[in-house]
Amino acid sequence: TECRLVWFRKDLLRKMGWSEDKIDALYGQVERGEFTLDDLKVLAKEMVDKGVVEKGNAIWHRPTPGFDWYQFIFAYGGRIYDYKTGKLVVSKGAVLKMLKFLESLVKEGLTPEGMTQTAWRDIHSSWTSGKVGIFLTGGSWNWKEWQSAPYNLKEEDMFKNIGWFPIPSGIKGGKPVSVSHPVVHLISKASKHPELAMLIVTLASSVDLNVDHALGSGHLAIRQSELCYGEYREAKYTREVSKILKYSHFAPNDEKAPLYMQTLFEAVGGVESGSVTPEDALKFWIERLKNALGDRLLVEE
């Protein structure tokens, strides 16, 4: 599995005069709900005002659809799926707050207007070179990605200059969030050798293979027994970042989830570009989902 998180540049906070104790205290403040998404915005504005990043380079995020966008709905107290009815959900109040938050990042000069049109390579290059202060939609796998070509960061330098915490709540006193998308192995009823298929799945899920995958890719354990495996337990990064998993929400394994994700992203892009207001973006998004999903969609305040 994996976790999603916020990355921030410790080296830039030091340039702003932050002490190591103040930097280290951020994680706990996020956990306690003392440091919210609004506080993150205040920090980003301070980065611009103090000149450690250029205008528009304070907060960047992914330029594509993804499960990451769900975490902001959760952060504002919403949900995306009703497990009792099996319906996708639009929590209007939470989504509107999310869209207004993202709009404010652009209007206040913290995020570029064309963020959703930016190439991934440009995002990672700007982040790893220290030109961007906060990467809002990070994932645990970025850690290994940034140690590989063409970025080639050294892990020692990363621990020194890059910090992380779960996605802050949008509500003072609320819990932080993360999102994971576990996948499952299914054996078809049509299988002529279900026992053999089960054996293959079992072997593929073995502790040693999955520990190798996790350590090599920045992903996390899929079995409790992996947490006790020597190499995994001794790896500082996986040991520490795994603590975010307790805040994870799951993305739904629903056949219409890709449509939900894609159209939500289009709403985000429209708001950030200034072509539509958050209110209208929400209205248009709901209309599109209703037309596509019918009674498989639950809309709530």
mmCIF file of C-alpha atoms in Angstrom:
data_model
loop_
_atom_site.group_PDB
_atom_site.id
_atom_site.type_symbol
_atom_site.label_atom_id
_atom_site.label_comp_id
_atom_site.label_asym_id
_atom_site.label_seq_id
_atom_site.Cartn_x
_atom_site.Cartn_y
_atom_site.Cartn_z
ATOM 1 C CA THR A 1 0.000 0.000 0.000
ATOM 2 C CA GLU A 2 1.006 3.638 0.277
ATOM 3 C CA CYS A 3 0.125 6.855 2.028
ATOM 4 C CA ARG A 4 -0.414 10.353 0.774
ATOM 5 C CA LEU A 5 1.066 13.317 2.581
ATOM 6 C CA VAL A 6 2.316 16.889 2.440
ATOM 7 C CA TRP A 7 6.010 17.458 1.762
ATOM 8 C CA PHE A 8 7.672 20.671 2.932
ATOM 9 C CA ARG A 9 11.178 22.114 2.639
ATOM 10 C CA LYS A 10 12.963 22.247 5.975
ATOM 11 C CA ASP A 11 15.836 24.166 4.419
ATOM 12 C CA LEU A 12 13.503 26.986 3.398
ATOM 13 C CA LEU A 13 11.985 27.162 6.877
ATOM 14 C CA ARG A 14 15.508 27.507 8.275
ATOM 15 C CA LYS A 15 16.082 30.439 5.914
ATOM 16 C CA MET A 16 12.961 32.000 7.430
ATOM 17 C CA GLY A 17 14.538 31.729 10.874
ATOM 18 C CA TRP A 18 12.772 28.605 12.109
ATOM 19 C CA SER A 19 14.553 26.561 14.767
ATOM 20 C CA GLU A 20 14.871 22.775 14.512
ATOM 21 C CA ASP A 21 12.453 22.394 17.418
ATOM 22 C CA LYS A 22 9.845 24.535 15.677
ATOM 23 C CA ILE A 23 10.226 22.542 12.460
ATOM 24 C CA ASP A 24 9.972 19.222 14.295
ATOM 25 C CA ALA A 25 6.860 20.405 16.153
ATOM 26 C CA LEU A 26 4.847 20.787 12.937
ATOM 27 C CA TYR A 27 3.963 17.089 12.703
ATOM 28 C CA GLY A 28 2.420 17.005 16.168
ATOM 29 C CA GLN A 29 0.505 20.222 15.533
ATOM 30 C CA VAL A 30 -1.032 18.647 12.428
ATOM 31 C CA GLU A 31 -1.933 15.499 14.370
ATOM 32 C CA ARG A 32 -3.675 17.515 17.080
ATOM 33 C CA GLY A 33 -5.598 19.634 14.597
ATOM 34 C CA GLU A 34 -3.786 22.780 15.690
ATOM 35 C CA PHE A 35 -2.256 23.270 12.230
ATOM 36 C CA THR A 36 -4.957 23.178 9.540
ATOM 37 C CA LEU A 37 -5.105 23.740 5.790
ATOM 38 C CA ASP A 38 -5.642 27.435 6.505
ATOM 39 C CA ASP A 39 -2.481 27.466 8.618
ATOM 40 C CA LEU A 40 -0.636 25.785 5.757
ATOM 41 C CA LYS A 41 -1.731 28.653 3.550
ATOM 42 C CA VAL A 42 -0.469 31.173 6.105
ATOM 43 C CA LEU A 43 2.899 29.410 6.147
ATOM 44 C CA ALA A 44 3.034 29.433 2.350
ATOM 45 C CA LYS A 45 2.305 33.160 2.262
ATOM 46 C CA GLU A 46 5.112 33.747 4.735
ATOM 47 C CA MET A 47 7.470 31.864 2.414
ATOM 48 C CA VAL A 48 6.618 34.271 -0.394
ATOM 49 C CA ASP A 49 6.713 37.374 1.802
ATOM 50 C CA LYS A 50 10.140 36.475 3.189
ATOM 51 C CA GLY A 51 11.494 35.750 -0.276
ATOM 52 C CA VAL A 52 12.474 32.107 0.163
ATOM 53 C CA VAL A 53 10.273 31.205 -2.829
ATOM 54 C CA GLU A 54 8.978 33.232 -5.736
ATOM 55 C CA LYS A 55 5.328 34.182 -6.064
ATOM 56 C CA GLY A 56 3.390 31.154 -7.276
ATOM 57 C CA ASN A 57 5.967 28.703 -5.955
ATOM 58 C CA ALA A 58 4.755 28.337 -2.373
ATOM 59 C CA ILE A 59 2.316 25.428 -2.810
ATOM 60 C CA TRP A 60 2.258 23.067 -5.762
ATOM 61 C CA HIS A 61 0.137 19.983 -6.341
ATOM 62 C CA ARG A 62 -0.328 17.159 -8.823
ATOM 63 C CA PRO A 63 -1.389 18.209 -12.363
ATOM 64 C CA THR A 64 -3.582 15.183 -13.059
ATOM 65 C CA PRO A 65 -6.619 13.304 -11.729
ATOM 66 C CA GLY A 66 -5.874 11.062 -8.774
ATOM 67 C CA PHE A 67 -6.974 9.762 -5.412
ATOM 68 C CA ASP A 68 -5.163 12.711 -3.829
ATOM 69 C CA TRP A 69 -8.103 15.016 -4.472
ATOM 70 C CA TYR A 70 -10.331 12.895 -2.244
ATOM 71 C CA GLN A 71 -8.256 13.745 0.805
ATOM 72 C CA PHE A 72 -9.390 17.366 0.781
ATOM 73 C CA ILE A 73 -13.023 16.271 0.801
ATOM 74 C CA PHE A 74 -12.212 14.145 3.849
ATOM 75 C CA ALA A 75 -10.266 17.030 5.407
ATOM 76 C CA TYR A 76 -13.389 19.183 5.361
ATOM 77 C CA GLY A 77 -15.553 16.471 6.893
ATOM 78 C CA GLY A 78 -17.030 15.002 3.714
ATOM 79 C CA ARG A 79 -17.134 11.524 2.245
ATOM 80 C CA ILE A 80 -17.064 10.032 -1.231
ATOM 81 C CA TYR A 81 -18.728 6.651 -0.783
ATOM 82 C CA ASP A 82 -21.615 5.153 1.144
ATOM 83 C CA TYR A 83 -20.679 1.589 2.014
ATOM 84 C CA LYS A 84 -24.206 0.615 3.062
ATOM 85 C CA THR A 85 -25.800 1.464 -0.275
ATOM 86 C CA GLY A 86 -22.755 1.123 -2.534
ATOM 87 C CA LYS A 87 -23.304 4.635 -3.894
ATOM 88 C CA LEU A 88 -20.760 7.319 -4.678
ATOM 89 C CA VAL A 89 -21.339 10.441 -2.592
ATOM 90 C CA VAL A 90 -21.024 14.172 -3.159
ATOM 91 C CA SER A 91 -20.749 16.033 0.159
ATOM 92 C CA LYS A 92 -21.595 19.475 -1.185
ATOM 93 C CA GLY A 93 -20.359 21.497 1.773
ATOM 94 C CA ALA A 94 -16.989 19.767 1.960
ATOM 95 C CA VAL A 95 -16.386 19.887 -1.798
ATOM 96 C CA LEU A 96 -17.257 23.576 -1.942
ATOM 97 C CA LYS A 97 -14.793 24.320 0.861
ATOM 98 C CA MET A 98 -12.147 22.308 -0.977
ATOM 99 C CA LEU A 99 -12.698 24.225 -4.222
ATOM 100 C CA LYS A 100 -12.646 27.574 -2.414
ATOM 101 C CA PHE A 101 -9.398 26.604 -0.699
ATOM 102 C CA LEU A 102 -7.747 25.715 -4.014
ATOM 103 C CA GLU A 103 -9.077 28.890 -5.625
ATOM 104 C CA SER A 104 -7.589 30.962 -2.801
ATOM 105 C CA LEU A 105 -4.153 29.427 -3.354
ATOM 106 C CA VAL A 106 -4.115 30.837 -6.880
ATOM 107 C CA LYS A 107 -5.716 34.179 -6.044
ATOM 108 C CA GLU A 108 -3.233 34.792 -3.231
ATOM 109 C CA GLY A 109 -0.228 34.045 -5.442
ATOM 110 C CA LEU A 110 0.765 30.805 -3.741
ATOM 111 C CA THR A 111 -0.006 28.390 -6.581
ATOM 112 C CA PRO A 112 0.328 29.062 -10.330
ATOM 113 C CA GLU A 113 -2.880 29.464 -12.314
ATOM 114 C CA GLY A 114 -1.755 26.792 -14.765
ATOM 115 C CA MET A 115 -0.875 24.187 -12.139
ATOM 116 C CA THR A 116 -3.109 21.536 -13.714
ATOM 117 C CA GLN A 117 -1.322 22.069 -17.043
ATOM 118 C CA THR A 118 2.193 21.643 -15.646
ATOM 119 C CA ALA A 119 4.261 18.586 -16.605
ATOM 120 C CA TRP A 120 5.122 16.106 -13.869
ATOM 121 C CA ARG A 121 8.827 16.371 -14.728
ATOM 122 C CA ASP A 122 8.748 20.133 -14.186
ATOM 123 C CA ILE A 123 6.989 19.678 -10.849
ATOM 124 C CA HIS A 124 9.493 17.146 -9.536
ATOM 125 C CA SER A 125 12.475 19.127 -10.859
ATOM 126 C CA SER A 126 11.298 22.346 -9.242
ATOM 127 C CA TRP A 127 10.567 20.576 -5.961
ATOM 128 C CA THR A 128 13.830 18.652 -5.709
ATOM 129 C CA SER A 129 15.865 21.751 -6.558
ATOM 130 C CA GLY A 130 14.270 23.681 -3.694
ATOM 131 C CA LYS A 131 12.307 26.165 -5.806
ATOM 132 C CA VAL A 132 8.952 25.117 -4.320
ATOM 133 C CA GLY A 133 8.146 25.350 -0.620
ATOM 134 C CA ILE A 134 5.299 22.863 -0.166
ATOM 135 C CA PHE A 135 4.148 19.905 -2.258
ATOM 136 C CA LEU A 136 0.513 19.495 -1.286
ATOM 137 C CA THR A 137 -0.264 16.138 -2.911
ATOM 138 C CA GLY A 138 2.754 13.995 -2.165
ATOM 139 C CA GLY A 139 2.973 10.249 -1.802
ATOM 140 C CA SER A 140 5.242 7.950 0.164
ATOM 141 C CA TRP A 141 6.667 6.635 -3.125
ATOM 142 C CA ASN A 142 8.141 10.068 -3.964
ATOM 143 C CA TRP A 143 10.928 9.365 -1.481
ATOM 144 C CA LYS A 144 12.486 6.710 -3.689
ATOM 145 C CA GLU A 145 11.461 8.452 -6.892
ATOM 146 C CA TRP A 146 13.515 11.501 -5.971
ATOM 147 C CA GLN A 147 16.573 9.357 -5.244
ATOM 148 C CA SER A 148 16.484 8.062 -8.824
ATOM 149 C CA ALA A 149 17.466 9.698 -12.114
ATOM 150 C CA PRO A 150 17.100 12.461 -13.128
ATOM 151 C CA TYR A 151 16.755 13.905 -9.593
ATOM 152 C CA ASN A 152 19.375 11.794 -7.787
ATOM 153 C CA LEU A 153 18.882 13.158 -4.286
ATOM 154 C CA LYS A 154 20.841 11.520 -1.484
ATOM 155 C CA GLU A 155 18.708 10.126 1.323
ATOM 156 C CA GLU A 156 20.872 11.802 3.952
ATOM 157 C CA ASP A 157 20.219 15.193 2.358
ATOM 158 C CA MET A 158 16.509 14.417 2.056
ATOM 159 C CA PHE A 159 16.164 13.729 5.769
ATOM 160 C CA LYS A 160 17.952 17.021 6.430
ATOM 161 C CA ASN A 161 16.019 19.214 4.001
ATOM 162 C CA ILE A 162 12.615 17.597 3.409
ATOM 163 C CA GLY A 163 9.888 16.994 5.969
ATOM 164 C CA TRP A 164 6.396 15.561 5.828
ATOM 165 C CA PHE A 165 3.121 15.286 7.677
ATOM 166 C CA PRO A 166 -0.364 13.933 6.898
ATOM 167 C CA ILE A 167 -2.851 16.159 5.105
ATOM 168 C CA PRO A 168 -3.977 18.721 7.704
ATOM 169 C CA SER A 169 -7.636 18.895 8.609
ATOM 170 C CA GLY A 170 -9.631 21.744 7.153
ATOM 171 C CA ILE A 171 -11.310 22.102 10.543
ATOM 172 C CA LYS A 172 -9.609 23.395 13.688
ATOM 173 C CA GLY A 173 -9.223 20.489 16.090
ATOM 174 C CA GLY A 174 -9.970 17.929 13.388
ATOM 175 C CA LYS A 175 -7.940 14.858 12.545
ATOM 176 C CA PRO A 176 -5.492 14.858 9.634
ATOM 177 C CA VAL A 177 -6.123 12.542 6.708
ATOM 178 C CA SER A 178 -4.427 10.424 4.105
ATOM 179 C CA VAL A 179 -5.751 8.259 1.281
ATOM 180 C CA SER A 180 -4.753 4.790 0.190
ATOM 181 C CA HIS A 181 -6.041 2.572 -2.580
ATOM 182 C CA PRO A 182 -5.539 -1.066 -1.627
ATOM 183 C CA VAL A 183 -6.077 -3.578 -4.402
ATOM 184 C CA VAL A 184 -7.299 -7.140 -4.040
ATOM 185 C CA HIS A 185 -6.600 -10.401 -5.821
ATOM 186 C CA LEU A 186 -9.695 -12.106 -7.215
ATOM 187 C CA ILE A 187 -9.965 -15.693 -8.397
ATOM 188 C CA SER A 188 -12.657 -16.205 -11.004
ATOM 189 C CA LYS A 189 -15.348 -18.861 -10.622
ATOM 190 C CA ALA A 190 -14.340 -19.973 -14.107
ATOM 191 C CA SER A 191 -10.849 -20.912 -12.927
ATOM 192 C CA LYS A 192 -10.074 -24.581 -13.538
ATOM 193 C CA HIS A 193 -7.383 -24.545 -10.853
ATOM 194 C CA PRO A 194 -8.540 -22.249 -8.019
ATOM 195 C CA GLU A 195 -6.242 -23.927 -5.474
ATOM 196 C CA LEU A 196 -3.218 -23.320 -7.693
ATOM 197 C CA ALA A 197 -4.322 -19.722 -8.264
ATOM 198 C CA MET A 198 -4.639 -19.245 -4.504
ATOM 199 C CA LEU A 199 -1.139 -20.617 -4.022
ATOM 200 C CA ILE A 200 0.251 -18.159 -6.569
ATOM 201 C CA VAL A 201 -1.508 -15.262 -4.828
ATOM 202 C CA THR A 202 -0.144 -16.431 -1.476
ATOM 203 C CA LEU A 203 3.406 -16.648 -2.801
ATOM 204 C CA ALA A 204 3.121 -13.239 -4.467
ATOM 205 C CA SER A 205 2.030 -11.793 -1.121
ATOM 206 C CA SER A 206 4.943 -13.253 0.807
ATOM 207 C CA VAL A 207 6.622 -11.039 3.364
ATOM 208 C CA ASP A 208 10.086 -11.019 1.825
ATOM 209 C CA LEU A 209 8.900 -10.106 -1.681
ATOM 210 C CA ASN A 210 6.678 -7.307 -0.451
ATOM 211 C CA VAL A 211 9.351 -5.918 1.850
ATOM 212 C CA ASP A 212 11.726 -5.788 -1.127
ATOM 213 C CA HIS A 213 9.060 -3.973 -3.135
ATOM 214 C CA ALA A 214 8.309 -1.515 -0.334
ATOM 215 C CA LEU A 215 11.928 -0.625 0.372
ATOM 216 C CA GLY A 216 12.759 -0.310 -3.306
ATOM 217 C CA SER A 217 9.805 1.852 -4.283
ATOM 218 C CA GLY A 218 8.790 3.892 -1.252
ATOM 219 C CA HIS A 219 5.605 1.894 -0.744
ATOM 220 C CA LEU A 220 4.466 0.461 2.571
ATOM 221 C CA ALA A 221 3.630 -2.861 4.169
ATOM 222 C CA ILE A 222 0.519 -4.778 3.108
ATOM 223 C CA ARG A 223 0.731 -7.299 5.952
ATOM 224 C CA GLN A 224 1.194 -6.849 9.688
ATOM 225 C CA SER A 225 4.021 -9.380 9.602
ATOM 226 C CA GLU A 226 6.006 -7.079 7.317
ATOM 227 C CA LEU A 227 6.196 -4.507 10.104
ATOM 228 C CA CYS A 228 8.233 -6.970 12.165
ATOM 229 C CA TYR A 229 10.514 -7.994 9.303
ATOM 230 C CA GLY A 230 14.076 -6.945 10.078
ATOM 231 C CA GLU A 231 14.883 -4.914 6.978
ATOM 232 C CA TYR A 232 11.546 -3.107 7.042
ATOM 233 C CA ARG A 233 11.673 -2.396 10.764
ATOM 234 C CA GLU A 234 15.213 -1.049 10.540
ATOM 235 C CA ALA A 235 14.554 1.255 7.573
ATOM 236 C CA LYS A 236 14.123 4.723 9.070
ATOM 237 C CA TYR A 237 11.942 6.165 6.322
ATOM 238 C CA THR A 238 9.397 3.342 6.080
ATOM 239 C CA ARG A 239 9.264 3.061 9.863
ATOM 240 C CA GLU A 240 8.448 6.746 10.283
ATOM 241 C CA VAL A 241 6.185 7.358 7.295
ATOM 242 C CA SER A 242 4.104 4.266 8.126
ATOM 243 C CA LYS A 243 2.760 6.204 11.119
ATOM 244 C CA ILE A 244 0.559 8.155 8.706
ATOM 245 C CA LEU A 245 -1.395 5.010 7.812
ATOM 246 C CA LYS A 246 -3.604 5.354 10.889
ATOM 247 C CA TYR A 247 -5.153 8.427 9.259
ATOM 248 C CA SER A 248 -5.847 6.717 5.932
ATOM 249 C CA HIS A 249 -9.193 6.660 4.196
ATOM 250 C CA PHE A 250 -9.724 4.219 1.356
ATOM 251 C CA ALA A 251 -10.553 5.147 -2.215
ATOM 252 C CA PRO A 252 -13.569 3.096 -3.318
ATOM 253 C CA ASN A 253 -13.180 0.108 -5.612
ATOM 254 C CA ASP A 254 -16.173 1.148 -7.701
ATOM 255 C CA GLU A 255 -16.404 0.887 -11.468
ATOM 256 C CA LYS A 256 -17.600 4.490 -11.699
ATOM 257 C CA ALA A 257 -14.899 5.880 -9.419
ATOM 258 C CA PRO A 258 -12.666 6.858 -12.394
ATOM 259 C CA LEU A 259 -15.476 9.060 -13.742
ATOM 260 C CA TYR A 260 -15.926 10.646 -10.313
ATOM 261 C CA MET A 261 -12.177 11.272 -10.088
ATOM 262 C CA GLN A 262 -11.819 12.685 -13.616
ATOM 263 C CA THR A 263 -14.753 15.068 -13.380
ATOM 264 C CA LEU A 264 -13.705 16.264 -9.923
ATOM 265 C CA PHE A 265 -10.283 17.089 -11.339
ATOM 266 C CA GLU A 266 -11.881 19.010 -14.203
ATOM 267 C CA ALA A 267 -13.784 21.053 -11.622
ATOM 268 C CA VAL A 268 -10.492 21.792 -9.842
ATOM 269 C CA GLY A 269 -8.849 22.868 -13.093
ATOM 270 C CA GLY A 270 -11.732 25.161 -13.968
ATOM 271 C CA VAL A 271 -11.647 26.854 -10.578
ATOM 272 C CA GLU A 272 -7.871 27.323 -10.535
ATOM 273 C CA SER A 273 -7.836 28.760 -14.054
ATOM 274 C CA GLY A 274 -10.518 31.263 -13.070
ATOM 275 C CA SER A 275 -12.921 30.103 -15.775
ATOM 276 C CA VAL A 276 -15.588 29.064 -13.271
ATOM 277 C CA THR A 277 -16.474 29.871 -9.671
ATOM 278 C CA PRO A 278 -16.324 27.179 -6.985
ATOM 279 C CA GLU A 279 -20.124 27.323 -6.684
ATOM 280 C CA ASP A 280 -20.691 26.811 -10.408
ATOM 281 C CA ALA A 281 -17.974 24.161 -10.626
ATOM 282 C CA LEU A 282 -19.721 22.190 -7.895
ATOM 283 C CA LYS A 283 -23.097 22.598 -9.612
ATOM 284 C CA PHE A 284 -21.774 21.462 -13.004
ATOM 285 C CA TRP A 285 -19.926 18.535 -11.430
ATOM 286 C CA ILE A 286 -23.041 17.273 -9.679
ATOM 287 C CA GLU A 287 -25.060 17.581 -12.891
ATOM 288 C CA ARG A 288 -22.496 15.537 -14.817
ATOM 289 C CA LEU A 289 -22.433 12.832 -12.174
ATOM 290 C CA LYS A 290 -26.228 12.684 -11.973
ATOM 291 C CA ASN A 291 -26.470 12.281 -15.736
ATOM 292 C CA ALA A 292 -23.897 9.479 -15.693
ATOM 293 C CA LEU A 293 -24.783 7.689 -12.461
ATOM 294 C CA GLY A 294 -28.472 8.325 -11.909
ATOM 295 C CA ASP A 295 -29.626 6.781 -8.642
ATOM 296 C CA ARG A 296 -26.122 5.408 -7.992
ATOM 297 C CA LEU A 297 -25.154 8.884 -6.769
ATOM 298 C CA LEU A 298 -25.984 10.237 -3.326
ATOM 299 C CA VAL A 299 -25.848 14.023 -2.928
ATOM 300 C CA GLU A 300 -25.775 15.393 0.610
ATOM 301 C CA GLU A 301 -25.238 18.757 2.204
#
